[in-house]
Structures are given as C-alpha cells and as structure tokens.
PDB file of C-alpha atoms and ligand atoms in Angstrom:
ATOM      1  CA  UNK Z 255     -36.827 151.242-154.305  1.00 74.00           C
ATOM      2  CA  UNK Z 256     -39.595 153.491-154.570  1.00 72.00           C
ATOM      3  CA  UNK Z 257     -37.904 156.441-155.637  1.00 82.00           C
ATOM      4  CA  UNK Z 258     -35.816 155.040-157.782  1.00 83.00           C
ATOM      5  CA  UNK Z 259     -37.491 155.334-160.776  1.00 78.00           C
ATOM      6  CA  UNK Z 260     -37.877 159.355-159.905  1.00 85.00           C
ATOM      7  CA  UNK Z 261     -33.990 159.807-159.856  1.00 89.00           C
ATOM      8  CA  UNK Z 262     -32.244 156.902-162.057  1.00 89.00           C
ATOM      9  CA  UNK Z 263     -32.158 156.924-165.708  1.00 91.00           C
ATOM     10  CA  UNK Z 264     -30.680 153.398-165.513  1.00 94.00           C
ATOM     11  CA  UNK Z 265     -30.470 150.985-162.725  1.00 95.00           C
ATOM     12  CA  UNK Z 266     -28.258 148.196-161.791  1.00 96.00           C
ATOM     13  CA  UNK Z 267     -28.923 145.537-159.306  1.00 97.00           C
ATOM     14  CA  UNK Z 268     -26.629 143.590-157.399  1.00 97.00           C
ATOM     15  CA  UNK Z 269     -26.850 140.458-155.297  1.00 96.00           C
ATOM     16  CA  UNK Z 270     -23.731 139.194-154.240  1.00 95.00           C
ATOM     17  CA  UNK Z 271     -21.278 141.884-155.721  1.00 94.00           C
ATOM     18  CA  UNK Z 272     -22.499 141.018-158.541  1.00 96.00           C
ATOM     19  CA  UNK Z 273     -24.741 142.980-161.349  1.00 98.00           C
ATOM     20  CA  UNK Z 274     -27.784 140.666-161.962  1.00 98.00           C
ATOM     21  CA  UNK Z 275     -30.138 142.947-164.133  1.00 97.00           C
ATOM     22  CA  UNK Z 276     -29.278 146.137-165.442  1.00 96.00           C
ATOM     23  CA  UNK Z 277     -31.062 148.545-167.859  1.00 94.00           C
ATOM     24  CA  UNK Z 278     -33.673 152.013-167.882  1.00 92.00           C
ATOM     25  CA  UNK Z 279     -35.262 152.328-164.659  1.00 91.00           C
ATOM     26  CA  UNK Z 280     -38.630 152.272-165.557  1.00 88.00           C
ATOM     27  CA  UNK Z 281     -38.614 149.247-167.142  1.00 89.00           C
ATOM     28  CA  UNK Z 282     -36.462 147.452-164.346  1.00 92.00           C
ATOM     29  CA  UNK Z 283     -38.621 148.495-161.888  1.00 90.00           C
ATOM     30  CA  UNK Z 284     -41.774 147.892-163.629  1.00 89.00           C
ATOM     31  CA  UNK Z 285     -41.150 145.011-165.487  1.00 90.00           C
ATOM     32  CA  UNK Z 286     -38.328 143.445-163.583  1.00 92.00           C
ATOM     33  CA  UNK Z 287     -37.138 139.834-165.187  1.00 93.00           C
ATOM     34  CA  UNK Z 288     -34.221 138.484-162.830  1.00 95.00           C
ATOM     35  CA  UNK Z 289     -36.013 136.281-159.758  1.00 95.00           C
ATOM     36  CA  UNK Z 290     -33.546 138.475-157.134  1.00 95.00           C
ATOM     37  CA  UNK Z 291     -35.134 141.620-158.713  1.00 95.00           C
ATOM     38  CA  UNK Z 292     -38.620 139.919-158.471  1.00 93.00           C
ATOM     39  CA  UNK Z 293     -38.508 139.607-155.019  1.00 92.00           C
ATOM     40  CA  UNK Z 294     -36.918 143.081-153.977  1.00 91.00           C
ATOM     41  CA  UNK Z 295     -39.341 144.767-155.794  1.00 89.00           C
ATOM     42  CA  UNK Z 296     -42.519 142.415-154.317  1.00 86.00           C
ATOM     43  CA  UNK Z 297     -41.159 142.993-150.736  1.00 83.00           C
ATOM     44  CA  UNK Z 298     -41.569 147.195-151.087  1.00 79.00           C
ATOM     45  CA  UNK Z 299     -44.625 148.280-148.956  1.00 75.00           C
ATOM     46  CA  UNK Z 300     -47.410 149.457-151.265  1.00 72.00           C
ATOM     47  CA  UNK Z 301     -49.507 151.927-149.533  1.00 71.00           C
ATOM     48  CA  UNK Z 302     -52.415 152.083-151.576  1.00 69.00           C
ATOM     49  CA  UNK Z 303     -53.434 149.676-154.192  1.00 62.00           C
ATOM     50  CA  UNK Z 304     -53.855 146.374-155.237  1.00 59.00           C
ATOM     51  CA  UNK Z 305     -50.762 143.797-153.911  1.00 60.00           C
ATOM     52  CA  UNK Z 306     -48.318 142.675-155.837  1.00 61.00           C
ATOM     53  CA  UNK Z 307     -47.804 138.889-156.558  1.00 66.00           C
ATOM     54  CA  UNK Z 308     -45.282 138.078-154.251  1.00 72.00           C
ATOM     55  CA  UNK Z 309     -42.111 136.274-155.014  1.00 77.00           C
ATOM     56  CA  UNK Z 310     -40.781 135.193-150.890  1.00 77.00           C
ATOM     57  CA  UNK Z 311     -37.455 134.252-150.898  1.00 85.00           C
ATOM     58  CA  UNK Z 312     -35.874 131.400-148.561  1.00 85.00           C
ATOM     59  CA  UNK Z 313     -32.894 129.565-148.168  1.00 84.00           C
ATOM     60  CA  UNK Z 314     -29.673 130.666-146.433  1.00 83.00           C
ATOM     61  CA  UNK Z 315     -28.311 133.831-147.586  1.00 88.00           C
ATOM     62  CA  UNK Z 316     -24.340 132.849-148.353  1.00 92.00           C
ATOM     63  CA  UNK Z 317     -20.998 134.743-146.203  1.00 93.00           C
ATOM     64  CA  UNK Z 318     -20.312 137.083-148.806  1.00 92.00           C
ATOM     65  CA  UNK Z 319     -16.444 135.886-148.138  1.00 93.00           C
ATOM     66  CA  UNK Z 320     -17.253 132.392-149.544  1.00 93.00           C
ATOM     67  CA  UNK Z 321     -19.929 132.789-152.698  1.00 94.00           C
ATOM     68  CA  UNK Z 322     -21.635 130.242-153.902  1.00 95.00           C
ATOM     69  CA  UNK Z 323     -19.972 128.634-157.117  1.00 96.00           C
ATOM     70  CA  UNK Z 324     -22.517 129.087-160.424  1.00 97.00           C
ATOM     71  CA  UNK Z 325     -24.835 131.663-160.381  1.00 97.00           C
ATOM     72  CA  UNK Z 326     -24.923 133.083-156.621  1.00 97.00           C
ATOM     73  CA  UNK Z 327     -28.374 133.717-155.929  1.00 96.00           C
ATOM     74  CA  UNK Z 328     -28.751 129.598-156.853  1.00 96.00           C
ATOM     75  CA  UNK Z 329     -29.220 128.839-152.560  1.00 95.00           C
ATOM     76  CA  UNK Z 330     -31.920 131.129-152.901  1.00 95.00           C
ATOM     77  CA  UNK Z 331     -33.857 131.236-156.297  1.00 95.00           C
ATOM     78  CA  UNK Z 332     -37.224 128.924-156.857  1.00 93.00           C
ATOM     79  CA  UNK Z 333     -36.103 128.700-160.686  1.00 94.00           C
ATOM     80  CA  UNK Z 334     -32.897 127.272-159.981  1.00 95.00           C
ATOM     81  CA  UNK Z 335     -31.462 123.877-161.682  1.00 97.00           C
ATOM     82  CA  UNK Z 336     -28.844 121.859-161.781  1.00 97.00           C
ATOM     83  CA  UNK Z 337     -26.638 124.016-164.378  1.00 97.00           C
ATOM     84  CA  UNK Z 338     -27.233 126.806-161.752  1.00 97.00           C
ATOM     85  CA  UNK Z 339     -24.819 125.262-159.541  1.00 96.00           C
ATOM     86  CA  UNK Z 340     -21.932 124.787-161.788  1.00 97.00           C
ATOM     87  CA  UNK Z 341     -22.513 127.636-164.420  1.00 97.00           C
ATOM     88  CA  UNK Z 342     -21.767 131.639-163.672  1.00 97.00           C
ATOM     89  CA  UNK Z 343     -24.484 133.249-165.551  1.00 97.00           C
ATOM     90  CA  UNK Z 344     -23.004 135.991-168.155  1.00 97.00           C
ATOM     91  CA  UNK Z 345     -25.012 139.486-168.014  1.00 96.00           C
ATOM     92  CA  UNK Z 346     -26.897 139.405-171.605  1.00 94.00           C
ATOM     93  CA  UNK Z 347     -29.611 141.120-173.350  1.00 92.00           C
ATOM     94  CA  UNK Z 348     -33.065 140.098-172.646  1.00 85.00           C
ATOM     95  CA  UNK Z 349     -34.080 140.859-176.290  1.00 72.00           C
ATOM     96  CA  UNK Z 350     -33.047 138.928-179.227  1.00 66.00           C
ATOM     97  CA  UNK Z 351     -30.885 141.990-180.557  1.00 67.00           C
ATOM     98  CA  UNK Z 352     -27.499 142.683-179.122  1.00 70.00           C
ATOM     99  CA  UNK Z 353     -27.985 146.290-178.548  1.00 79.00           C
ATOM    100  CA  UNK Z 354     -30.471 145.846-176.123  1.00 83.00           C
ATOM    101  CA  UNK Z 355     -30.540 148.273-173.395  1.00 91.00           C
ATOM    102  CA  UNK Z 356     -32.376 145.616-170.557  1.00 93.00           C
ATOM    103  CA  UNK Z 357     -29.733 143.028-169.289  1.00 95.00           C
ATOM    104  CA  UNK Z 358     -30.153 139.853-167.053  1.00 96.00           C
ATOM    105  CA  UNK Z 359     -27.414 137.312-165.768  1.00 97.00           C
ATOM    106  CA  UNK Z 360     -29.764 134.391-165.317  1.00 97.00           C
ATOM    107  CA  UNK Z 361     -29.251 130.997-167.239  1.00 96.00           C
ATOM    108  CA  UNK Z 362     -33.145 130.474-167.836  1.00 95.00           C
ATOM    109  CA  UNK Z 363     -33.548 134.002-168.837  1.00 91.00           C
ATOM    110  CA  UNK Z 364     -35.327 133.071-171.943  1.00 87.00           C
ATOM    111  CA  UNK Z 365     -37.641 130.082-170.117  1.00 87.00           C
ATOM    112  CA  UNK Z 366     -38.493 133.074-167.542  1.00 79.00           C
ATOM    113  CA  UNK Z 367     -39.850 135.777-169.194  1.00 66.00           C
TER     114      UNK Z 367
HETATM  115  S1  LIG F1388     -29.246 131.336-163.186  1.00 58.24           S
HETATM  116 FE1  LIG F1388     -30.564 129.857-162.150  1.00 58.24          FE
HETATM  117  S2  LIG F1388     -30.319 130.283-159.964  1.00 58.24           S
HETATM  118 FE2  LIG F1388     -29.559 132.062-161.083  1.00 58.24          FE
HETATM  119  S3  LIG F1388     -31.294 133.436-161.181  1.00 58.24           S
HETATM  120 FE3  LIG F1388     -31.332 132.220-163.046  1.00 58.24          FE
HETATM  121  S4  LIG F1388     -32.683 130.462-162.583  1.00 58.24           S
HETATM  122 FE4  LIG F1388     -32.122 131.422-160.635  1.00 58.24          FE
END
C-alpha cells in the first residue's frame, strides 16, 4: 500500500471480488471513504510519525465460494445495518455530480463521510 500512490494513477480496491472504492490514487489513499479501505490503509506500518486512527476489523472473514448476500464486507464492517444484509451496494460517486472521478459501493456512503 505504500507505494501505491508512487506508481498508480487510479486505484481500485477489492474485498470479496468485488470493487469497493475506486478513483485517483492520491486521494484513495489519503482520504480513503469505504470502511474496508479504512482499515487496510490503518493496518500499514508507519515508520515514522504520528499513528493513524485505527479502524480494527473483526468478525469472520466469509469462504470466498459462498459470499455473503448484501454488501459482502457486512460480517465485518462496524457501520453495518440491517439494509446491509439484504442490499448489494452499487459502486457510485462520492460527490453529488455524476462525473465524479472517487467511487464507493457502500449504502451509508453519504452518512459516512
Ligand atoms: S454497505 Fe453497509 S456493510 Fe457495506 S461497507 Fe457500507 S456500511 Fe459497511
């Protein structure tokens, strides 16, 4: 993750063969909105510096062969509710305007940010 942002114009992130935020590197990895990202990016080794606030994950991680239905990080994410479980989340601009370069798929994208 840390040298990412040195060779990616754009980054996509998966959990789950699925894309859950997508959009310029820089801002992904600096200003990452989607929990999953949240956490991958807290849990990189900082050599120097202040710490990051630190998003630990728990829960079971799911077989891969058998997702979860709804969003698939749901067994997993702090944030999650009810319409998690039942709802696949759709990969959509964070900003208001459709052209947007910075996508999430996360139902409480808007309560999250
Ligand atoms: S849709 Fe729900 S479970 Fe999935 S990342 Fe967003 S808050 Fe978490």
């Amino acid at each position: 993750m840390s040298v990412v942002r040195y060779i990616a114009d754009r980054v996509a992130v998966m959990y789950m063969g699925q894309i859950v935020e997508m959009g310029p590197g820089a801002e992904v990895l600096e200003r990452p909105r989607h929990p999953y990202t949240q956490a991958l990016i807290a849990a990189v080794p900082i050599p120097r510096g202040p710490r990051r606030g630190r998003l630990v994950l728990t829960g079971d991680v799911p077989s891969p062969a058998n997702p979860p239905p709804g969003c698939r990080f749901h067994t997993r994410c702090p944030f999650a509710v009810d319409a998690c479980r039942a709802n696949q989340p759709p990969l959509e601009p964070l900003a208001a305007t459709p052209d947007s370069p910075h996508h999430i798929a996360c139902l409480r994208k808007n309560e999250l940010q």
